Amino acid sequence: MTARGARCQNRASHPDRSGKDPEITQAPDDHPGNYFYLDLHTHSADGSDDAGATVEGYLRWITGRRRFGYRIDGFVLTEHRRFDPKLDYSRLAEQYGVAVLRGVEVETDVGHVLVYGVRDGFYKEFDLANVALPYRDVFRAAREHGGLAVGAHAGRPRIGLAEHVDRRGISLDGVSVIEALNGGSNDSENAHALHLAEERGLLSVGGSDSHFVSEVARCLTAFRRPAHRVEALVEELLSGEFRPVAVEETHDDEEIRERSRRLTAARSTAEAVHHEGGEVEYDHSAVGVEVPIGTAEITHEQIAAYCESTGDTNPLYLDAAAAKAGPYGSIVAPPGLLQALIQGRAPDPKVKYGNTQFMAGTRLEYYAPARPGDTITGYASIKEVYQKTGRSGRMVFVVSRTRYANQRGEDVAAHESSVVHRQVAPRNG
Amino acid sequence: MTVQTQRYFEDVWPGDEYVEEHQPRPEDVLEFVQINRMGQAGRGGNTDGRFTDAEGARRQGLERPIVPGNMSMALLTRLVTDWMGPQGRLRSIELSFRRPVLHNDKLQATALVTDASDEDGVPTATLDVFFANERGERPVQGTAVVELPRRTAAPQEID
């Protein structure tokens, strides 16, 4: 295998800083070289249902960013509702010279909470799959078990602390640190979190909340001392000597750092809604049963109409002469057409929650082209049903998988779709 | 306008960006919804109006009608197929819908190369793909994996 990242070095004058100590004694106090930068909030495909990034993908990306002058020392994997003690990234961390620590993001009755450095007893005390853990117990137990809990994306509606403080007046006893700079929150939400921190004398950290590779380390926390192990991270968080930063503030170039500081934010106007947890009720017998959901013959007319609606003028789909000279030898259907034409449903798991449904995620895999004249049949099944909480409150996810086979019985594509069931209130006006 | 420049593995680097601008108008969404209804065999699809009318959207707690997830998928798929060119092969695309995409949102669709390798002898690029809207949000984001042709034939090993 040839990793291409190494060749990026030719494209920038910044040296690769991995393995080199910054010149702390000669730098002014606010120079990026005086800090240790950790992204405290990341997700990967190893443990989070909605993440597409691999840990090695993050490491390669960070290596590339370093070559462009950004100081990124490591990240903490905080998978949703799951901590697998068997996973070990120490070899990868050493190979890339990037600290890879591990925590967990749990869901409580006041939003999501990041937990770092706890001993096994914490995981025995709580069922991490519970989406409404009692927050006071989580913050208390984290300290009792040698770690620390941090209010995640504190400015986001429903899943951040700030709204629960504003609307329900919850106590912040036991809460000392919140995430006031979160890469998945908008400016208004981060401003809301920062306001809470300032008003209540809380400390603030930064994390990217990355789910995909290029998001990692967009927001970080600058520490005064290195933290290559999670125990050291907890010590640094308890010391209070840290601050949230955008990645631009880690750059060697003062002009880039200054541009980042000028970013402004507005106040949040989000409304709070109390949400409840509990077991999700559904028909378990519907899971894993594959049924045919429809058949369609691919036509030139369907292809043309689909391309018209998406503004696609790709000659592989529309121009017979160009397609004949192309890689497939004739016109093929655009990749998304099968999902548009065959939309039957997998067996209904009859989820007893919510008054509406939205698409939450989708994955398409393509194995062979579909052509005009092909007859395609879809076969769908329910893969799983689970729940979690988001900015819109409690959410129940139904994941289905559809495979598409042609008239010769060959699978040409597969489609995995996650539909979220939610309870929504109508908007006024 | 679809771009038909061929992308070759040798020219692809982590950090490379490719951007298209979109602003899905109500009439574009309506047309897309009509295409989808071809495949719904009389089931009628989503009839609550969330994709097509303001009142239907409000009933669903939405500020404005939204762009269907399948249409966002189609636009980001097109971004990738435009980027890779006719000799490329889209192996997979995976998207996460994190916030609603509203009618008339100004969307910057970005494909960002995060890795390029010839693992198992197949030149492959991995891209983060996402929409960014004028509110500073990434309402839809994901990952695509594509196989790319080489500008020159792969070097042969000498025994």
XYZ file of C-alpha atoms in Angstrom:
588
model
C 0.000 0.000 0.000
C 1.235 3.487 -0.772
C -0.020 6.175 1.574
C -0.229 9.422 -0.369
C -0.152 11.815 2.565
C 3.625 11.719 2.759
C 3.971 13.439 -0.591
C 2.080 16.476 0.676
C 5.273 17.674 2.280
C 6.322 19.105 -1.048
C 3.359 21.433 -1.115
C 4.135 23.549 1.944
C 7.160 25.045 3.552
C 6.120 24.098 7.088
C 8.208 21.317 8.576
C 6.666 18.133 9.887
C 6.578 18.738 13.613
C 5.796 15.219 14.756
C 8.395 14.055 17.219
C 9.827 17.535 17.762
C 9.437 19.526 20.958
C 8.328 23.130 20.501
C 10.781 25.777 21.653
C 8.811 26.783 24.715
C 11.487 28.841 26.440
C 12.019 31.185 23.496
C 8.415 31.739 22.526
C 6.187 34.508 23.845
C 3.588 33.403 26.368
C 0.675 33.195 23.925
C 2.666 31.476 21.172
C 1.025 28.220 20.019
C 4.249 26.387 20.784
C 3.572 26.861 24.491
C 0.464 24.711 24.455
C -0.604 21.113 24.019
C -3.623 20.892 21.722
C -6.175 18.138 22.125
C -9.490 17.685 20.361
C -11.633 16.475 23.276
C -14.653 15.278 21.292
C -14.449 12.897 18.313
C -16.370 9.906 16.979
C -15.316 7.057 14.727
C -16.923 4.240 12.794
C -15.460 1.867 15.397
C -18.069 2.874 17.942
C -20.523 5.535 16.769
C -23.475 4.675 14.557
C -23.448 8.029 12.766
C -19.704 8.371 12.122
C -17.909 7.616 8.870
C -14.333 8.322 9.938
C -11.751 5.713 10.802
C -9.177 6.354 13.514
C -6.356 5.929 11.008
C -8.150 8.360 8.704
C -8.027 10.955 11.491
C -4.346 10.256 12.076
C -3.451 10.681 8.417
C -5.474 13.878 8.199
C -3.796 15.342 11.299
C -0.381 14.448 9.893
C -1.286 16.408 6.764
C -2.571 19.394 8.765
C 0.652 19.528 10.749
C 2.604 19.896 7.536
C 0.574 23.018 6.818
C 1.586 24.601 10.109
C -1.240 23.568 12.452
C -0.308 22.283 15.891
C -2.519 19.336 16.702
C -1.186 17.020 19.387
C -3.996 14.495 19.652
C -7.654 13.726 20.092
C -9.998 11.911 22.428
C -12.408 9.341 21.015
C -15.749 9.824 22.727
C -18.049 7.324 21.058
C -21.789 7.624 21.608
C -23.139 5.524 24.496
C -20.380 2.949 24.205
C -16.973 2.243 25.674
C -15.250 -0.900 24.463
C -12.293 -1.610 26.778
C -10.785 -4.025 24.261
C -10.053 -1.372 21.642
C -6.438 -0.276 21.673
C -5.036 2.467 19.444
C -1.617 2.747 21.080
C 0.232 1.240 18.104
C -1.421 3.627 15.669
C -0.828 6.571 18.015
C 2.852 5.753 18.194
C 3.126 5.198 14.439
C 1.715 8.650 13.652
C 3.069 10.526 16.682
C -0.416 11.670 17.665
C -1.984 11.159 21.115
C -5.151 9.028 20.913
C -7.072 8.977 24.189
C -10.457 7.506 24.943
C -13.559 8.634 26.799
C -17.268 8.288 26.144
C -20.228 10.536 25.318
C -23.275 9.566 27.379
C -26.809 10.933 27.244
C -28.474 12.371 30.330
C -31.663 14.129 31.285
C -29.954 17.477 30.634
C -28.185 16.575 27.403
C -25.003 14.852 26.369
C -22.012 14.559 28.670
C -18.395 13.714 27.870
C -16.733 11.464 30.428
C -12.952 11.092 30.656
C -10.652 8.852 32.658
C -13.117 6.886 34.780
C -12.338 3.469 36.221
C -14.393 0.337 35.476
C -16.766 1.019 38.349
C -18.341 3.861 36.391
C -19.316 1.532 33.568
C -20.776 -0.945 36.059
C -22.853 1.793 37.685
C -24.504 3.032 34.482
C -26.201 1.463 31.481
C -24.613 3.578 28.763
C -27.436 2.716 26.329
C -29.868 4.628 28.551
C -30.550 7.962 26.816
C -31.778 9.716 29.961
C -29.177 9.001 32.639
C -29.562 11.203 35.747
C -27.006 13.957 35.148
C -26.208 14.611 38.813
C -25.258 10.963 39.274
C -23.101 10.981 36.130
C -21.116 14.071 37.158
C -20.722 12.778 40.736
C -19.768 9.231 39.748
C -17.235 10.424 37.194
C -15.271 12.147 39.960
C -15.713 9.259 42.381
C -14.296 6.866 39.804
C -11.220 8.995 39.144
C -12.409 10.867 36.071
C -14.263 14.007 35.091
C -17.517 14.742 33.274
C -17.924 17.691 30.908
C -21.189 19.066 29.531
C -20.996 18.428 25.771
C -22.011 21.028 23.126
C -23.539 23.000 25.969
C -25.250 25.572 23.738
C -27.225 23.195 21.583
C -30.977 22.995 22.039
C -32.099 20.063 24.192
C -28.839 18.117 24.147
C -26.774 20.878 25.768
C -26.840 22.126 29.359
C -27.510 25.795 28.668
C -31.113 25.420 27.607
C -31.923 23.270 30.637
C -30.424 25.951 32.860
C -32.351 28.720 31.092
C -35.729 27.020 30.921
C -35.796 24.558 33.791
C -33.391 26.195 36.184
C -31.455 23.000 36.795
C -28.713 23.012 39.396
C -25.109 23.023 38.197
C -23.759 21.500 41.405
C -20.996 19.124 40.430
C -20.582 20.687 36.975
C -17.294 22.517 36.573
C -16.460 22.259 32.860
C -18.563 22.579 29.706
C -17.792 22.366 26.016
C -18.309 25.954 24.890
C -16.627 25.589 21.496
C -18.051 22.652 19.559
C -17.352 22.016 15.893
C -20.847 20.684 15.225
C -22.625 23.660 16.767
C -23.335 26.882 14.932
C -21.996 30.263 16.104
C -25.173 31.085 17.949
C -25.125 27.819 19.893
C -21.480 28.212 20.854
C -22.163 31.775 21.972
C -24.977 30.482 24.159
C -22.603 27.989 25.794
C -19.902 30.608 26.320
C -22.421 32.911 27.926
C -23.418 30.151 30.363
C -19.776 29.545 31.237
C -19.134 33.224 31.884
C -22.332 33.715 33.854
C -21.875 30.666 36.085
C -18.094 30.665 36.408
C -17.632 27.380 34.548
C -14.487 26.404 32.673
C -14.678 25.898 28.906
C -13.154 23.339 26.581
C -13.248 22.888 22.816
C -13.865 19.794 20.700
C -14.666 19.194 17.068
C -17.466 16.634 17.607
C -16.119 15.161 14.390
C -17.840 12.275 12.679
C -15.951 12.518 9.381
C -12.246 12.795 8.743
C -11.875 16.408 7.665
C -13.775 17.659 10.719
C -11.288 16.449 13.295
C -9.439 19.120 15.278
C -11.456 22.020 13.902
C -11.952 22.922 17.564
C -9.504 21.976 20.306
C -8.490 22.636 23.873
C -5.126 24.259 24.591
C -3.437 22.852 27.709
C -0.350 24.183 29.451
C 1.169 20.730 29.834
C 1.155 17.600 27.638
C -1.477 14.923 28.233
C -0.550 11.761 26.385
C -2.659 9.569 28.677
C -6.225 10.028 29.828
C -5.160 10.203 33.491
C -2.982 13.196 32.620
C -5.912 14.727 30.752
C -8.066 14.526 33.883
C -5.289 16.158 35.903
C -5.059 18.985 33.401
C -8.828 19.475 33.396
C -8.782 19.649 37.201
C -5.938 22.188 37.079
C -8.168 24.668 35.263
C -5.298 25.796 33.036
C -6.790 25.401 29.578
C -8.944 27.194 27.041
C -10.939 26.345 23.924
C -9.415 27.286 20.560
C -10.248 27.040 16.889
C -7.618 25.192 14.876
C -6.513 28.437 13.222
C -5.322 29.655 16.631
C -2.755 26.849 16.707
C -1.091 28.011 13.494
C 2.467 29.256 13.374
C 1.358 32.283 11.337
C 0.146 35.167 13.555
C -2.042 36.545 10.747
C -4.014 33.300 10.584
C -4.389 33.274 14.361
C -5.619 36.861 14.397
C -8.201 36.179 11.671
C -9.613 33.386 13.794
C -9.890 35.614 16.869
C -12.016 38.104 14.928
C -14.827 35.613 14.435
C -17.936 36.788 16.210
C -21.020 35.012 17.407
C -24.657 35.805 18.104
C -26.879 34.745 20.971
C -29.074 31.674 20.762
C -32.835 32.023 20.733
C -33.631 28.331 20.909
C -36.645 27.136 22.872
C -36.409 24.324 25.399
C -38.506 21.190 25.447
C -38.225 18.586 28.149
C -37.623 15.088 26.824
C -38.009 11.685 28.365
C -36.196 8.406 27.893
C -37.492 4.876 28.447
C -37.424 1.684 26.413
C -38.345 1.873 22.753
C -41.341 -0.294 21.887
C -41.443 -2.037 18.491
C -42.161 -5.370 16.807
C -38.886 -7.284 17.162
C -40.048 -10.018 14.765
C -39.796 -7.540 11.871
C -36.011 -7.342 12.185
C -33.916 -9.383 9.744
C -36.740 -10.500 7.440
C -35.991 -9.721 3.758
C -38.916 -9.079 1.417
C -39.167 -7.985 -2.251
C -40.254 -4.338 -2.384
C -40.679 -3.631 -6.075
C -39.383 -4.043 -9.584
C -38.617 -1.392 -12.189
C -37.386 -1.455 -15.745
C -34.755 1.212 -16.370
C -35.673 3.502 -19.262
C -33.972 6.375 -21.062
C -36.927 8.585 -20.123
C -36.512 7.941 -16.408
C -32.809 8.666 -16.646
C -33.436 11.922 -18.495
C -36.058 13.080 -15.989
C -33.814 12.251 -13.042
C -30.890 14.129 -14.575
C -33.137 17.113 -15.288
C -34.169 17.362 -11.631
C -30.587 17.323 -10.348
C -29.083 19.431 -13.135
C -26.843 16.581 -14.190
C -25.649 16.675 -17.797
C -23.169 13.828 -17.529
C -22.891 12.311 -21.047
C -22.482 8.829 -19.584
C -26.191 9.025 -18.725
C -27.540 11.048 -21.642
C -25.381 10.896 -24.754
C -25.336 7.517 -26.506
C -22.249 8.263 -28.604
C -20.202 9.574 -25.668
C -21.360 6.703 -23.445
C -20.393 4.169 -26.095
C -16.859 5.527 -26.030
C -16.846 5.604 -22.206
C -15.895 2.963 -19.659
C -19.245 1.159 -19.692
C -19.740 0.942 -23.476
C -23.315 2.264 -23.376
C -25.588 4.588 -21.420
C -25.833 3.768 -17.712
C -28.210 5.004 -15.020
C -27.045 7.687 -12.563
C -26.128 6.058 -9.233
C -29.117 7.444 -7.318
C -31.826 6.407 -9.789
C -32.482 2.981 -8.281
C -33.390 4.470 -4.915
C -35.779 6.878 -6.621
C -37.504 4.214 -8.700
C -37.866 1.435 -6.144
C -39.168 2.740 -2.859
C -41.120 -0.055 -1.249
C -40.510 -0.635 2.412
C -39.088 -3.368 4.579
C -41.413 -5.069 7.100
C -42.833 -2.411 9.447
C -41.353 -2.701 12.967
C -44.315 -0.629 14.267
C -42.285 1.742 16.406
C -44.464 3.166 19.153
C -42.994 6.638 19.262
C -43.270 9.927 17.436
C -45.629 11.660 15.069
C -43.286 12.066 12.113
C -40.268 10.518 10.421
C -37.205 11.961 8.716
C -34.237 10.466 6.935
C -31.238 10.492 9.276
C -28.572 8.757 7.263
C -27.999 6.737 4.151
C -25.254 4.626 2.637
C -25.069 3.443 -0.952
C -22.723 0.851 -2.355
C -22.390 0.283 -6.083
C -21.224 -3.004 -7.521
C -22.191 -2.851 -11.199
C -23.896 -0.341 -13.502
C -27.624 -0.481 -14.258
C -28.512 0.161 -17.913
C -31.639 1.040 -19.869
C -33.538 -2.207 -20.432
C -32.379 -3.767 -17.163
C -35.097 -4.960 -14.797
C -34.110 -4.222 -11.225
C -35.762 -5.719 -8.152
C -35.297 -4.407 -4.626
C -35.218 -6.652 -1.532
C -35.434 -4.907 1.845
C -35.037 -5.878 5.467
C -34.916 -4.114 8.836
C -31.406 -4.214 10.237
C -31.910 -2.676 13.691
C -33.989 -0.321 15.855
C -32.427 1.882 18.546
C -32.808 5.257 20.216
C -30.793 8.279 21.276
C -31.300 11.974 21.933
C -30.500 14.908 19.689
C -31.130 18.636 19.494
C -34.708 17.821 18.536
C -35.255 15.602 21.588
C -35.712 11.846 21.784
C -35.192 9.997 18.521
C -35.856 6.399 17.563
C -33.899 5.115 14.573
C -35.000 2.359 12.227
C -32.183 1.103 10.001
C -33.142 -0.805 6.863
C -31.051 -2.366 4.117
C -32.114 -2.799 0.506
C -30.214 -4.705 -2.135
C -30.931 -4.207 -5.815
C -30.564 -7.166 -8.183
C -30.852 -7.208 -11.954
C -32.716 -9.704 -14.171
C -29.701 -12.045 -14.019
C -29.830 -12.153 -10.229
C -26.678 -10.056 -9.863
C -26.588 -7.487 -7.062
C -25.896 -4.087 -8.646
C -26.208 -1.896 -5.555
C -27.152 -1.831 -1.889
C -28.755 0.940 0.108
C -28.749 1.267 3.873
C -31.081 3.879 5.259
C -31.670 5.203 8.753
C -35.055 6.817 9.422
C -35.611 8.751 12.626
C -38.975 8.786 14.396
C -39.567 12.047 16.248
C -42.263 13.844 18.166
C -42.660 17.352 16.755
C -44.869 20.293 17.622
C -46.367 22.374 14.797
C -44.830 25.820 14.278
C -46.967 28.912 14.680
C -47.361 31.437 11.894
C -23.445 22.290 -15.469
C -21.781 18.951 -15.113
C -18.004 19.051 -15.371
C -16.485 16.228 -17.369
C -12.795 16.603 -16.640
C -11.121 13.292 -15.941
C -9.462 12.997 -12.538
C -6.374 10.792 -12.339
C -4.980 9.131 -9.239
C -1.567 10.707 -9.664
C -3.089 14.191 -9.439
C -5.109 13.648 -6.268
C -3.838 14.798 -2.877
C -5.267 14.836 0.634
C -6.612 18.326 1.206
C -7.744 18.857 -2.402
C -11.169 20.493 -2.554
C -13.843 20.556 -5.200
C -16.858 22.818 -4.752
C -20.221 23.235 -6.458
C -22.900 25.760 -5.543
C -26.549 24.766 -5.241
C -29.736 26.554 -4.286
C -32.617 24.061 -4.524
C -35.691 26.013 -5.607
C -39.229 24.830 -4.832
C -39.738 23.884 -8.488
C -36.559 21.752 -8.460
C -37.778 19.923 -5.379
C -41.221 19.391 -6.877
C -39.668 17.866 -9.983
C -37.509 15.557 -7.909
C -40.483 14.491 -5.799
C -42.379 13.644 -9.001
C -39.525 11.371 -10.120
C -39.590 9.639 -6.756
C -43.310 9.048 -7.035
C -42.692 6.999 -10.188
C -41.252 4.344 -7.912
C -43.807 4.413 -5.170
C -46.387 2.227 -6.929
C -49.384 4.320 -5.974
C -48.437 4.629 -2.317
C -48.332 8.393 -2.749
C -45.105 8.860 -0.816
C -44.866 11.657 1.717
C -48.143 13.486 1.457
C -47.683 15.679 4.531
C -46.315 18.465 2.346
C -43.035 18.906 4.177
C -41.196 18.919 0.836
C -43.594 21.037 -1.166
C -45.695 23.515 0.802
C -45.244 25.944 3.664
C -48.252 24.826 5.672
C -47.277 21.166 5.460
C -43.800 22.060 6.664
C -45.132 24.069 9.613
C -47.271 21.140 10.691
C -44.043 19.164 10.908
C -42.373 21.836 13.038
C -40.261 23.131 10.160
C -39.525 26.759 9.344
C -39.843 26.201 5.588
C -40.348 23.213 3.271
C -37.299 20.974 3.176
C -35.295 19.277 0.471
C -35.820 15.479 0.521
C -32.909 13.452 1.817
C -32.844 11.512 -1.456
C -32.360 14.778 -3.332
C -29.473 15.834 -1.089
C -28.006 12.406 -1.731
C -28.478 12.877 -5.479
C -26.775 16.288 -5.454
C -23.804 15.102 -3.407
C -23.514 11.963 -5.528
C -23.422 14.184 -8.578
C -20.693 16.259 -6.910
C -18.568 13.133 -6.602
C -19.244 11.843 -10.106
C -18.487 15.315 -11.504
C -15.239 15.384 -9.528
C -13.999 11.951 -10.542
C -14.822 12.158 -14.257
C -16.185 9.475 -16.586
C -13.428 6.904 -16.012
C -13.850 6.963 -12.235
C -16.008 4.470 -10.361
C -18.073 5.411 -7.336
C -17.711 2.536 -4.908
C -19.795 3.906 -2.041
C -21.246 7.059 -0.554
C -22.535 7.436 2.985
C -24.361 10.487 4.291
C -25.588 11.671 7.657
C -28.505 14.128 7.718
C -27.862 16.326 10.741
C -30.048 19.373 10.103
C -32.818 20.150 7.612
C -31.909 21.500 4.169
C -34.525 24.142 3.438
C -35.872 25.322 0.093
C -33.714 28.123 -1.338
C -30.838 27.478 1.080
C -27.573 28.593 -0.478
C -25.521 25.425 -0.345
C -21.842 25.008 -0.944
C -21.313 21.364 -1.812
C -17.735 20.347 -1.080
C -15.770 17.206 -1.815
C -12.555 17.152 0.199
C -9.948 14.455 -0.358
C -8.976 12.904 2.974
C -6.962 9.957 1.723
C -5.598 8.482 -1.485
C -4.004 5.079 -1.630
C -3.485 2.167 -4.004
C -4.254 -0.506 -1.473
C -4.499 -3.927 -3.161
C -3.402 -2.304 -6.399
C -6.648 -0.358 -6.820
C -6.092 3.419 -6.923
C -8.671 4.714 -4.480
C -9.569 8.127 -3.095
C -11.638 8.791 0.019
C -13.520 12.061 0.205
C -15.475 13.875 2.862
C -18.540 15.362 1.185
C -20.832 17.920 2.738
C -23.210 20.813 2.277
C -22.432 24.048 4.095
C -25.277 26.555 4.333
C -25.315 30.315 4.848
C -25.935 29.788 8.581
C -22.507 28.228 9.021
C -23.914 24.727 9.430
C -23.140 21.449 7.695
C -26.649 20.001 7.445
C -25.564 16.982 5.421
C -22.159 15.366 5.516
C -20.594 12.055 4.681
C -17.895 10.042 3.002
C -17.436 8.728 -0.529
C -14.982 6.166 -1.823
C -14.049 6.202 -5.518
C -11.694 4.274 -7.738
C -9.687 6.403 -10.134
C -7.749 5.595 -13.295
C -4.003 6.101 -13.456
C -2.557 8.611 -15.860
C 0.036 6.004 -16.673
C -0.040 2.239 -16.256
C 1.067 0.974 -12.848
C 4.781 0.041 -12.774
C 5.435 -3.661 -13.167
C 7.408 -5.496 -10.513
C 10.693 -6.947 -11.717
C 11.589 -10.416 -10.498
